PDB file of C-alpha atoms and ligand atoms in Angstrom:
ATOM      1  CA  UNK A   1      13.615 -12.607 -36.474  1.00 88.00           C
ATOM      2  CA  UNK A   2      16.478 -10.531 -37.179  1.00 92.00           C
ATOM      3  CA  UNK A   3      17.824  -7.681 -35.171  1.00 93.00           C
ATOM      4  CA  UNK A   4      16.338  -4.331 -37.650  1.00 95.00           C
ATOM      5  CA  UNK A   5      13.006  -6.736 -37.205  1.00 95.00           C
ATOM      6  CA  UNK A   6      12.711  -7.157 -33.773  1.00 96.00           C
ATOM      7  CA  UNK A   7      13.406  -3.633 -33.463  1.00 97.00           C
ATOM      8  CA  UNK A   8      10.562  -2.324 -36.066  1.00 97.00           C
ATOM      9  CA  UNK A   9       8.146  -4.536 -34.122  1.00 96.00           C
ATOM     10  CA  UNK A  10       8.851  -3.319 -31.117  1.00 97.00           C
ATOM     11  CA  UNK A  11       8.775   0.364 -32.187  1.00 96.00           C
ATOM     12  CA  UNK A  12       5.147  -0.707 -33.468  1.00 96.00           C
ATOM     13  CA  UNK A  13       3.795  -2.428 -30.420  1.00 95.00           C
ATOM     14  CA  UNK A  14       4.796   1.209 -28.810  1.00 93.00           C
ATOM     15  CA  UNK A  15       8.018   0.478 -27.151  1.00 94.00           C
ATOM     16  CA  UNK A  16      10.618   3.891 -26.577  1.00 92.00           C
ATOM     17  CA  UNK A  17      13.479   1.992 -26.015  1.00 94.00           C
ATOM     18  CA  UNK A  18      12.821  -0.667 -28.772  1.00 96.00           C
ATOM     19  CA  UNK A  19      16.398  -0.550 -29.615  1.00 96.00           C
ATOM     20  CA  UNK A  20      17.912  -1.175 -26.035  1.00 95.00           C
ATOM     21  CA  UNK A  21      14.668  -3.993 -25.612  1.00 96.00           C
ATOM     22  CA  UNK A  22      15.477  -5.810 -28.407  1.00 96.00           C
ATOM     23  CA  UNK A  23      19.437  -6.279 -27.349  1.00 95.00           C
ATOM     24  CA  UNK A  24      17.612  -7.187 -23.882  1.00 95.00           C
ATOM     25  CA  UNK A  25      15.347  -9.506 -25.084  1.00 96.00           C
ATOM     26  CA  UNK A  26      17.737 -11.083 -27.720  1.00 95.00           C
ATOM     27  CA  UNK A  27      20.007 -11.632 -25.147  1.00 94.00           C
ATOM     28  CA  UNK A  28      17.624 -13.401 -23.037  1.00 94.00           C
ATOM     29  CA  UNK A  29      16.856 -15.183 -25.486  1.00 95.00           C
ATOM     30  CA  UNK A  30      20.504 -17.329 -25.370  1.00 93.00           C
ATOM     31  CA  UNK A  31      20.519 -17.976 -29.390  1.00 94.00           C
ATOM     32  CA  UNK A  32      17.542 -20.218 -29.062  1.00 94.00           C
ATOM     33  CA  UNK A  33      15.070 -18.582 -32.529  1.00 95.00           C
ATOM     34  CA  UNK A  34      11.840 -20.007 -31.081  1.00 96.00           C
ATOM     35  CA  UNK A  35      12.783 -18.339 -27.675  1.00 95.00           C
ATOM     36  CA  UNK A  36      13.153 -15.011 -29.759  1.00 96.00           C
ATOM     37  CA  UNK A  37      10.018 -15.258 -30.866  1.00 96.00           C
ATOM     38  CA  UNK A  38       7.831 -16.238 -27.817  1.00 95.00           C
ATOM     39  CA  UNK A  39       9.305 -12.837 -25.796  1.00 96.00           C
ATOM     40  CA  UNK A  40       8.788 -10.686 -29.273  1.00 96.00           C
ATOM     41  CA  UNK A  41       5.595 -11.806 -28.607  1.00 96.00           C
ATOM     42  CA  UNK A  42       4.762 -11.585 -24.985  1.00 95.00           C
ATOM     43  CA  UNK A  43       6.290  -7.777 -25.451  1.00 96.00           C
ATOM     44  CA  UNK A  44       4.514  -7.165 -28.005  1.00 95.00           C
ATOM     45  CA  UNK A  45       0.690  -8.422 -26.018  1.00 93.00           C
ATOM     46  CA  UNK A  46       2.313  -5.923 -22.853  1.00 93.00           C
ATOM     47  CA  UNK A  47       4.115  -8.146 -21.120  1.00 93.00           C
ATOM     48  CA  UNK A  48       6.614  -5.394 -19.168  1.00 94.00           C
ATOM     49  CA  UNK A  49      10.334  -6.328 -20.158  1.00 95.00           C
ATOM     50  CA  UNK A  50      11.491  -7.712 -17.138  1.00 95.00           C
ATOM     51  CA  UNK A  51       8.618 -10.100 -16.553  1.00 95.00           C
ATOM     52  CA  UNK A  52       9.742 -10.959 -20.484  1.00 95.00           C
ATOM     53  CA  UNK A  53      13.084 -11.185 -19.592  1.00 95.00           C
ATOM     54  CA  UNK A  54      13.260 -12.849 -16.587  1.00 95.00           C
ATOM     55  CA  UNK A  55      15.224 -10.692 -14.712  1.00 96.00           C
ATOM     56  CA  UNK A  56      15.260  -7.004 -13.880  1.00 96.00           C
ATOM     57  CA  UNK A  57      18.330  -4.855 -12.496  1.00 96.00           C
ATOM     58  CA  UNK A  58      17.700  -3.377  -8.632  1.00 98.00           C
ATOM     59  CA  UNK A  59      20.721  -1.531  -7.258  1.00 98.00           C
ATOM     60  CA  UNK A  60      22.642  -3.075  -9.851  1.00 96.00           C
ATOM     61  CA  UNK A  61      21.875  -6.387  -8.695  1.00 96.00           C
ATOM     62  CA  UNK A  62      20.349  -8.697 -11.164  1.00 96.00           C
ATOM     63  CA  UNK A  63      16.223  -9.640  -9.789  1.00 98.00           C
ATOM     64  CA  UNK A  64      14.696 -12.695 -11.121  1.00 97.00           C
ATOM     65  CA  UNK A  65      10.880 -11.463 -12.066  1.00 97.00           C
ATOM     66  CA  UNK A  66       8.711 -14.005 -12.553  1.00 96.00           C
ATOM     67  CA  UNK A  67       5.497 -13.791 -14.513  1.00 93.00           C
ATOM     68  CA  UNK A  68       2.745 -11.828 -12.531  1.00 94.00           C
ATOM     69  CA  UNK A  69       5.267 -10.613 -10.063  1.00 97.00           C
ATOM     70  CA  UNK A  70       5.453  -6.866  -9.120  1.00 97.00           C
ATOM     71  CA  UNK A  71       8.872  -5.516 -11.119  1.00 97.00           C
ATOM     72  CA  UNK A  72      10.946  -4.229  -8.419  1.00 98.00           C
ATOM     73  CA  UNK A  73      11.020  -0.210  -9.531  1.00 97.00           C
ATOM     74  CA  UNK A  74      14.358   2.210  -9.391  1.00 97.00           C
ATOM     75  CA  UNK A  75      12.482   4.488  -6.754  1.00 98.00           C
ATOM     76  CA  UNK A  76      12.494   1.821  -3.843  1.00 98.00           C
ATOM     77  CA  UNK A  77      16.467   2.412  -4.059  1.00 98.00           C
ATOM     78  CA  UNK A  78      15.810   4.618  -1.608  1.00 98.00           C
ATOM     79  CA  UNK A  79      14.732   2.235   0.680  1.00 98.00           C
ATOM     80  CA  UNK A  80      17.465   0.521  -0.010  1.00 98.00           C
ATOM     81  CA  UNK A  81      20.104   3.158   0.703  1.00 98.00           C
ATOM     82  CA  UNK A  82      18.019   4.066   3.826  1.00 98.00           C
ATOM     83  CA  UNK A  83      18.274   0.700   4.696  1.00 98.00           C
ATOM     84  CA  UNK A  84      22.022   0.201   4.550  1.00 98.00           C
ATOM     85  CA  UNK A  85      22.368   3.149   6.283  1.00 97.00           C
ATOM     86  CA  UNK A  86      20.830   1.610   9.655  1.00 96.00           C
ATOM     87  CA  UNK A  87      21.531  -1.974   9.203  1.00 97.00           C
ATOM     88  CA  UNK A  88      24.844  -3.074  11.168  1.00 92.00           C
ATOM     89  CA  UNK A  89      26.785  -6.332  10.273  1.00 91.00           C
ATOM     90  CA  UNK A  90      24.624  -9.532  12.085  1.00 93.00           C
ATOM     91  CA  UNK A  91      21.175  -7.546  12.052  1.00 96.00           C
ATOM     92  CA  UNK A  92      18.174  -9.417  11.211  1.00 98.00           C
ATOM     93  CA  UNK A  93      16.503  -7.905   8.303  1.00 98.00           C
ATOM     94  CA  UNK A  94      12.483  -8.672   7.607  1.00 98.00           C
ATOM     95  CA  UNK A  95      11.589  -7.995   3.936  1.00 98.00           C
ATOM     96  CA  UNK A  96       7.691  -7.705   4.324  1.00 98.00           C
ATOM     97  CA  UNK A  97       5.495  -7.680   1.189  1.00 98.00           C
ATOM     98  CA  UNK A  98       8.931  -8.726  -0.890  1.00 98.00           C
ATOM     99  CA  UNK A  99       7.625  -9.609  -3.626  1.00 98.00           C
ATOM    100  CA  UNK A 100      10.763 -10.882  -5.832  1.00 98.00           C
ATOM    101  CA  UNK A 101      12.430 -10.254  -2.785  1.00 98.00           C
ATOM    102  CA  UNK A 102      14.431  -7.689  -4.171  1.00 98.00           C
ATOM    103  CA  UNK A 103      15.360  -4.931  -1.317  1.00 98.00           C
ATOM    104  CA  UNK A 104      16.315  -7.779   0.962  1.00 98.00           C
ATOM    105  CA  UNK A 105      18.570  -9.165  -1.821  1.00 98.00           C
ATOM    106  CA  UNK A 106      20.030  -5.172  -2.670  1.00 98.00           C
ATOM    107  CA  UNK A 107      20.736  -4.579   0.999  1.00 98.00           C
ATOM    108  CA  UNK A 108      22.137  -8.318   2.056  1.00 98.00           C
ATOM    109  CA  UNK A 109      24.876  -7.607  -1.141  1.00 96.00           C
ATOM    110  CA  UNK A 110      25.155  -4.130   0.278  1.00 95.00           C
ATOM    111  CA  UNK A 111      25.675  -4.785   4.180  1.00 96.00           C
ATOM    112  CA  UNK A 112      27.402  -7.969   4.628  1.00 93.00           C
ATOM    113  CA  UNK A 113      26.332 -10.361   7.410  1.00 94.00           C
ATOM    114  CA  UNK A 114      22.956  -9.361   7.681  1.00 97.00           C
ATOM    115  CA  UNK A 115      20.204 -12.439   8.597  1.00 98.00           C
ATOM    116  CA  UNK A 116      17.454 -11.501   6.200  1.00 98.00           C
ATOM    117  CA  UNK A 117      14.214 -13.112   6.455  1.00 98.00           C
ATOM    118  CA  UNK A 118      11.288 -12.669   3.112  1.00 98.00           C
ATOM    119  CA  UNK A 119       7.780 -12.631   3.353  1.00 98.00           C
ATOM    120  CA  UNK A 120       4.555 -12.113   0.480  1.00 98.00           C
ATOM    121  CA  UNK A 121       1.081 -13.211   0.807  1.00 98.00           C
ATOM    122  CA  UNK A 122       1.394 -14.378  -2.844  1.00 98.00           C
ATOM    123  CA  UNK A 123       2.594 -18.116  -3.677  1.00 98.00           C
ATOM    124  CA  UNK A 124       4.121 -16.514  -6.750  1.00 98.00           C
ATOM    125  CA  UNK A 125       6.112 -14.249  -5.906  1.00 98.00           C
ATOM    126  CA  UNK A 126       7.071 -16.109  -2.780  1.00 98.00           C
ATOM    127  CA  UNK A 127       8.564 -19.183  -5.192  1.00 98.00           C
ATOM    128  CA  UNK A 128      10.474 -16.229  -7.179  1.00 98.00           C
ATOM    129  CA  UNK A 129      12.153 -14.431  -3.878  1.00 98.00           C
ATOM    130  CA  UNK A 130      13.315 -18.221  -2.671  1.00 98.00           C
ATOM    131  CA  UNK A 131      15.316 -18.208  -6.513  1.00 98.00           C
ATOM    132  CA  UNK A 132      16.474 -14.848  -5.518  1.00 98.00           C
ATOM    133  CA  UNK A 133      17.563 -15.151  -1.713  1.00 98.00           C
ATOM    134  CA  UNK A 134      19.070 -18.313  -1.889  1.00 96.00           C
ATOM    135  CA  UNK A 135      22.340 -17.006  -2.501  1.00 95.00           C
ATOM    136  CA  UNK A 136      22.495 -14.430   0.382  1.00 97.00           C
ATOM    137  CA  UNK A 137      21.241 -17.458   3.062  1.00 97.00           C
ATOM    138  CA  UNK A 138      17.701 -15.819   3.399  1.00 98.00           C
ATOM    139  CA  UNK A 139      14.638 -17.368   4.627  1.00 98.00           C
ATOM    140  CA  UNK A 140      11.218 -17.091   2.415  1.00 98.00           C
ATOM    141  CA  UNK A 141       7.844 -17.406   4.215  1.00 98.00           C
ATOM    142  CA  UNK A 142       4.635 -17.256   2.748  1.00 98.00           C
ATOM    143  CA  UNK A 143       1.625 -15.499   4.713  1.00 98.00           C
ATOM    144  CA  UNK A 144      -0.370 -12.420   5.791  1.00 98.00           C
ATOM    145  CA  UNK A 145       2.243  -9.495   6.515  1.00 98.00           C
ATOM    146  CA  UNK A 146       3.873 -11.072   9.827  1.00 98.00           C
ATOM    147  CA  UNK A 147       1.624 -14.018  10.363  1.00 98.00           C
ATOM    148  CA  UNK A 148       3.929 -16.550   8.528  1.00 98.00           C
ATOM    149  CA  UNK A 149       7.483 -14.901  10.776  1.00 98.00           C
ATOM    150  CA  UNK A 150       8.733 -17.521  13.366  1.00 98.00           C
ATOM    151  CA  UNK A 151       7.853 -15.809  16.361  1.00 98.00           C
ATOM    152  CA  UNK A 152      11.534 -15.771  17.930  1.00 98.00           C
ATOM    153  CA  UNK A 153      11.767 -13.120  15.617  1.00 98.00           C
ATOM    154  CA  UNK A 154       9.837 -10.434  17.984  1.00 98.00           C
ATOM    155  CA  UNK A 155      12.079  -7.741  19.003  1.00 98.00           C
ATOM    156  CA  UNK A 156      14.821  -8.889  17.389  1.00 98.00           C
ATOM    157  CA  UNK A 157      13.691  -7.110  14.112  1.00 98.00           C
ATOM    158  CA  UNK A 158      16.712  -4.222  12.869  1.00 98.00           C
ATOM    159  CA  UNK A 159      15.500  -3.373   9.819  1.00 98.00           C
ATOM    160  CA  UNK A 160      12.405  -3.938   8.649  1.00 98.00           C
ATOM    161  CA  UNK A 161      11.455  -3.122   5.215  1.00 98.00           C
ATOM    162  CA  UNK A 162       8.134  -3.396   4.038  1.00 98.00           C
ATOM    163  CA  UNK A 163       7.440  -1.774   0.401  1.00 98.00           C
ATOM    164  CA  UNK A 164       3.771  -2.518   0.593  1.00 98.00           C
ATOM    165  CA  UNK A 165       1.005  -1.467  -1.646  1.00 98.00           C
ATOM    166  CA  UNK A 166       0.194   2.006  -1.599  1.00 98.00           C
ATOM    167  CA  UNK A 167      -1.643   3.162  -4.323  1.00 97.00           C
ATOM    168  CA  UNK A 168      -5.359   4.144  -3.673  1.00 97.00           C
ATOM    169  CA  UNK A 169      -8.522   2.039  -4.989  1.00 97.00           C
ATOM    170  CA  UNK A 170      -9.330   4.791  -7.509  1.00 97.00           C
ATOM    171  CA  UNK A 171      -6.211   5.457  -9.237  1.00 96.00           C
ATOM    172  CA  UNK A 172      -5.199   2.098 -10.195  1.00 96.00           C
ATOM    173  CA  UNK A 173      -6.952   2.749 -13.350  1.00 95.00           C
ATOM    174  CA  UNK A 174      -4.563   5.193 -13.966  1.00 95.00           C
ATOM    175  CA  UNK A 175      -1.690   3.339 -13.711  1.00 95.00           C
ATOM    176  CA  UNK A 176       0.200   2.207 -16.871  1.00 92.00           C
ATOM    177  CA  UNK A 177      -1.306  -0.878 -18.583  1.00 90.00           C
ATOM    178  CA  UNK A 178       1.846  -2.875 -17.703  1.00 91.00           C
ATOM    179  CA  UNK A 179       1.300  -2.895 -13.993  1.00 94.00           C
ATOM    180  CA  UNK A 180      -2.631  -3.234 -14.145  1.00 94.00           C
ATOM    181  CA  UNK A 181      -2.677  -5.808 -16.695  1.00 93.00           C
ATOM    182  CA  UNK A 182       0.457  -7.642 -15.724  1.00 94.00           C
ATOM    183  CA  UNK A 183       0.953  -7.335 -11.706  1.00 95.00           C
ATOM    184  CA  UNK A 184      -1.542  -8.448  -9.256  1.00 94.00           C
ATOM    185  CA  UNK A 185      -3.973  -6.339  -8.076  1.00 94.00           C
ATOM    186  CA  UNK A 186      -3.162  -6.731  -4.739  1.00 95.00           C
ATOM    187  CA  UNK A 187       0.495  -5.783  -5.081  1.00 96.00           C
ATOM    188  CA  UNK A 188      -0.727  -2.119  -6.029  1.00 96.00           C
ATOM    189  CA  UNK A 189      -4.089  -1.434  -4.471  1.00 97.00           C
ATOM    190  CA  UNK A 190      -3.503   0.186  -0.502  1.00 97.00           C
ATOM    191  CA  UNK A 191      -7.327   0.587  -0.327  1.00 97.00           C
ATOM    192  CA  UNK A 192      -9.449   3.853  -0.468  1.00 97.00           C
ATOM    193  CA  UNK A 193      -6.311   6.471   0.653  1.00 97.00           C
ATOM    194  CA  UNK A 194      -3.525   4.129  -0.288  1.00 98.00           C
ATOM    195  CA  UNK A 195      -3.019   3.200   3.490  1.00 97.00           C
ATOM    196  CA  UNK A 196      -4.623   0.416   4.977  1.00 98.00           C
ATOM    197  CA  UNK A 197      -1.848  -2.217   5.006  1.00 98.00           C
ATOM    198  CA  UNK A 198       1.032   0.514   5.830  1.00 98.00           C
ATOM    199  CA  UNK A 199      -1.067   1.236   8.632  1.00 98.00           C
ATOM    200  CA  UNK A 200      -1.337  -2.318  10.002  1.00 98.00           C
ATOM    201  CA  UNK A 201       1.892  -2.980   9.274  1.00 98.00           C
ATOM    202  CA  UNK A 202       2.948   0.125  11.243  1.00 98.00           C
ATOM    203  CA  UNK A 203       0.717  -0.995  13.631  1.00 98.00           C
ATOM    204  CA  UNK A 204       2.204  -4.224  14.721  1.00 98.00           C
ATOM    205  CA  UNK A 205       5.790  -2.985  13.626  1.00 98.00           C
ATOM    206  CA  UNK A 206       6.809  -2.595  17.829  1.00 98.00           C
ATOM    207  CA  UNK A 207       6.276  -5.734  18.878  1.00 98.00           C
ATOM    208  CA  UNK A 208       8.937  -6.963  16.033  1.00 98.00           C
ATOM    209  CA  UNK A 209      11.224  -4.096  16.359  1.00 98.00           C
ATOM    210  CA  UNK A 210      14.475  -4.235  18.366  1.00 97.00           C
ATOM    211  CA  UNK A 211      14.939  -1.355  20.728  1.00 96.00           C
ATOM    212  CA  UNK A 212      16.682   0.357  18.253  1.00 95.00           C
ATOM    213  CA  UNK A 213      14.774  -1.232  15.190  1.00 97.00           C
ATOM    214  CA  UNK A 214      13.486   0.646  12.430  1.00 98.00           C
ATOM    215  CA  UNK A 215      10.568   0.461   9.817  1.00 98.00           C
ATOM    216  CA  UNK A 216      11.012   1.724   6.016  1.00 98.00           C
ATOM    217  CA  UNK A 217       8.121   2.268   3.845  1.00 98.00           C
ATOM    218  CA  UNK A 218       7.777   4.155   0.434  1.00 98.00           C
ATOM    219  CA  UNK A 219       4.450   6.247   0.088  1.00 98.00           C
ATOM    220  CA  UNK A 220       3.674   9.071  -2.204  1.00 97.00           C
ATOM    221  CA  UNK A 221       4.263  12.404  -1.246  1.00 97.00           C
ATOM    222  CA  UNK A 222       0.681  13.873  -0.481  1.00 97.00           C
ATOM    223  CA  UNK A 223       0.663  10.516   1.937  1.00 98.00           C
ATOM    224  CA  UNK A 224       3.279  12.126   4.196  1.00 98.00           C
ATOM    225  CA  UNK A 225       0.772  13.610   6.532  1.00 98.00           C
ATOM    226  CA  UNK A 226      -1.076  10.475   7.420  1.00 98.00           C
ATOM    227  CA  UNK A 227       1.537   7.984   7.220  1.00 97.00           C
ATOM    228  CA  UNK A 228       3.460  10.259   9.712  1.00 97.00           C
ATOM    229  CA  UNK A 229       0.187   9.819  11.920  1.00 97.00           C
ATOM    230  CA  UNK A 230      -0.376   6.317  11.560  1.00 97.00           C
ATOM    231  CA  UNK A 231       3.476   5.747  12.615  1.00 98.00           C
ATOM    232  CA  UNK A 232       2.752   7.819  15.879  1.00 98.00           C
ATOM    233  CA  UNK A 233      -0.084   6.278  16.908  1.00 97.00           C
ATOM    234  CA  UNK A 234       1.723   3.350  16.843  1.00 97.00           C
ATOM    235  CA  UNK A 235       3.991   4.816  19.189  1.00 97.00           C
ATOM    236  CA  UNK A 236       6.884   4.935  16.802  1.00 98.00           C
ATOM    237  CA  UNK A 237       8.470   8.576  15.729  1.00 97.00           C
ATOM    238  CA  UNK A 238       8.492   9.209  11.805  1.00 97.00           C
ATOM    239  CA  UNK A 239      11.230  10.810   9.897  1.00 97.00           C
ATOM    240  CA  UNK A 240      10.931  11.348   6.359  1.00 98.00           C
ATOM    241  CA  UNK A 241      13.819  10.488   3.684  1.00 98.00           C
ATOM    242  CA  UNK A 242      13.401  12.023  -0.129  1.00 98.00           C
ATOM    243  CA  UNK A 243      15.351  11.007  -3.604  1.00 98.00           C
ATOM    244  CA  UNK A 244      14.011  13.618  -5.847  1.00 97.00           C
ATOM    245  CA  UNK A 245      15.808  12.055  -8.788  1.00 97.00           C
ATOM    246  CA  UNK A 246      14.059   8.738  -8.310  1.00 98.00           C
ATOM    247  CA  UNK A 247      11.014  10.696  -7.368  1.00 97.00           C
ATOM    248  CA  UNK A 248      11.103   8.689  -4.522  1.00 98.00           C
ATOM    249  CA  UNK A 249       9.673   9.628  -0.785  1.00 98.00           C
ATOM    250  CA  UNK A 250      10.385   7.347   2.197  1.00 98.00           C
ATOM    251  CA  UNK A 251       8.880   6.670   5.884  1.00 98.00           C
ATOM    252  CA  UNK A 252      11.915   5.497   8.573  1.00 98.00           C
ATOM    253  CA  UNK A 253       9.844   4.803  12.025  1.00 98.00           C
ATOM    254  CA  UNK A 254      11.734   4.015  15.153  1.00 98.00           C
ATOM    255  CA  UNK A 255      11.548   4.794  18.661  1.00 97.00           C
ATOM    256  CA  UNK A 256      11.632   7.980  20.164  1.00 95.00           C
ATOM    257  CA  UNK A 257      15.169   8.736  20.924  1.00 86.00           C
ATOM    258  CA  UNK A 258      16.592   5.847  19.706  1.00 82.00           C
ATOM    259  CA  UNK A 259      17.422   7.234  16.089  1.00 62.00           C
TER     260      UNK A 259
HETATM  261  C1  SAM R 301       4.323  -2.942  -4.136  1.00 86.91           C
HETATM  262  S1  SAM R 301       4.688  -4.666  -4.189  1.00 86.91           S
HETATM  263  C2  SAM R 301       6.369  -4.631  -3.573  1.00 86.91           C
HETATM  264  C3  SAM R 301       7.187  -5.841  -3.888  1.00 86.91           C
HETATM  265  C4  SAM R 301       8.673  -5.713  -3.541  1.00 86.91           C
HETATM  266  N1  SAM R 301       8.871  -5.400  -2.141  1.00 86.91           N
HETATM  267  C5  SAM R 301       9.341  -4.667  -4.403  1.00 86.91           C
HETATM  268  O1  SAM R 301       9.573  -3.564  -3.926  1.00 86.91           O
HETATM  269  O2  SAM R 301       9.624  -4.964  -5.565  1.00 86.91           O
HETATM  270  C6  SAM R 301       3.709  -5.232  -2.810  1.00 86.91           C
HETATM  271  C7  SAM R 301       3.788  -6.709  -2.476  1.00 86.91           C
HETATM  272  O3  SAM R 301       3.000  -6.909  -1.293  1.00 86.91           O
HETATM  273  C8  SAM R 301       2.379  -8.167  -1.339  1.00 86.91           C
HETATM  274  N2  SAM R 301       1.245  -8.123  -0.404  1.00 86.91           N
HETATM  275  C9  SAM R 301       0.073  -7.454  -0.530  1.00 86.91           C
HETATM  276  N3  SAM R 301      -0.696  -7.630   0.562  1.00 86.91           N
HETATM  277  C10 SAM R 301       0.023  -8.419   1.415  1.00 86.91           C
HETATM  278  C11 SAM R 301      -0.237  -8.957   2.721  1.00 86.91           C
HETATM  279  N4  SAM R 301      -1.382  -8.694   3.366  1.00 86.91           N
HETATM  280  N5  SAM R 301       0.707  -9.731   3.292  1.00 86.91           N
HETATM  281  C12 SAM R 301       1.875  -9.985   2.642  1.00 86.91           C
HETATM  282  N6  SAM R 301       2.172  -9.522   1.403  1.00 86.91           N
HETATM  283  C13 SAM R 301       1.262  -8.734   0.798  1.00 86.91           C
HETATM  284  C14 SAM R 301       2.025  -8.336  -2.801  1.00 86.91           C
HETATM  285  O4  SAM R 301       1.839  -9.706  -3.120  1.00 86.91           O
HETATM  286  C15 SAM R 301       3.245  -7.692  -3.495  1.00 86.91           C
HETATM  287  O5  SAM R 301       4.220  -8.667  -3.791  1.00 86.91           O
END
């Protein structure tokens, strides 16, 4: 396939950026022709690019994305950034629902020293945040939202991210084809308001949480209200953090006074 080629396919399987894919793709490919042609291909069936690729950039770290794994997505740099904001040298960091196990990779190169511990209830995306935590010295566990954590970690907890599924049960039809097609349903579907596992997670989220521990979770805007009320019921207060360029709205939940 040569380079005008790969573009024009591209272009036809409905690709915008079929110029900056192909370079992507070719470059992924490492010179091997048959390699070329397999991710043409997988693109061109809807395979999203970084699942293609292998890799995806998060706060200009380089992700591995395996197949089937939810691509790590520029808004949850906000987590990120609210993250690194809180975490101190030495903190333990819990990456719940990591998927690729990106944030805790983006804030371990960010805040140096941190212990970071990864969790997902899916073996796939478990096996891919072990290639990507490795090299940071973080531990991958595989389980129910805290079920699999080694129970010294309880209130010991700093930071606690947890980018879980939020989207409700009736508009995951709506979502692009890419994600529905390509990422497990359960990575994207928070039940019928979008809540039910950021409310068990915020839930349980004290009896992890140092003193002055925190909880960061993304929602959607019009989720504000409840998420704000499931945080207080837990006992925890709720501010709200907002990246209107990424289009991005966080949750930060601590205890009162503390932050
Ligand atoms: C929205 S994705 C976020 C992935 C990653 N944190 C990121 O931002 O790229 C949600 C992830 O939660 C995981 N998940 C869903 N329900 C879970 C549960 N009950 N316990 C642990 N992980 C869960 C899914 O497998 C998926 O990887």
């Amino acid at each position: 396939v040569t380079h005008g080629e790969l573009v024009a396919r591209l272009r036809a399987a409905g690709c915008v950026f079929a110029e900056d894919e192909a370079e992507l793709i070719t470059e992924a490919a490492a010179g091997s022709a048959s390699e070329l042609e397999r991710m043409a291909s997988q693109r061109e069936s809807g395979l999203p690019l970084e699942q293609v690729a292998g890799w995806a950039e998060f706060c200009e770290v380089r992700v591995r994305v395996a197949p089937g794994v939810f691509v790590p997505r520029p808004r949850s740099e906000l987590l990120v950034v609210a993250a690194a904001a809180r975490a101190r040298p030495g903190c333990v960091v819990v990456d719940l629902c990591c998927g690729t196990g990106a944030l805790g990779l983006a804030l371990a190169r960010s805040v140096a020293g941190i212990q970071l511990h990864v969790a997902d209830i899916d073996p796939v995306a478990v096996a891919c945040a072990r290639e990507n935590v490795v090299s940071v010295g973080g531990r991958v566990y595989e389980g129910d939202l805290f079920e699999p954590l080694p129970t010294g970690l309880r209130g010991r907890v700093g930071v606690l991210l947890a980018n879980v599924p939020y989207v409700p049960t009736a508009e995951v039809g709506l979502l692009p084809r890419e994600a529905r097609d390509h990422e497990l349903r359960a990575a994207l579907d928070g039940g019928a308001d979008g809540l039910d596992v950021a409310r068990r997670v915020a839930a349980s989220a004290p009896e992890w949480l140092a003193g002055d521990g925190c909880l960061l979770f993304e929602v959607a805007e019009h989720q504000v209200a409840a998420c704000t009320d499931a945080v207080v019921r837990a006992g925890l207060t709720a501010n709200v953090e907002r990246a209107p360029d990424l289009d991005a709205t966080c949750i930060v939940a601590s205890r009162p006074g503390t932050r």
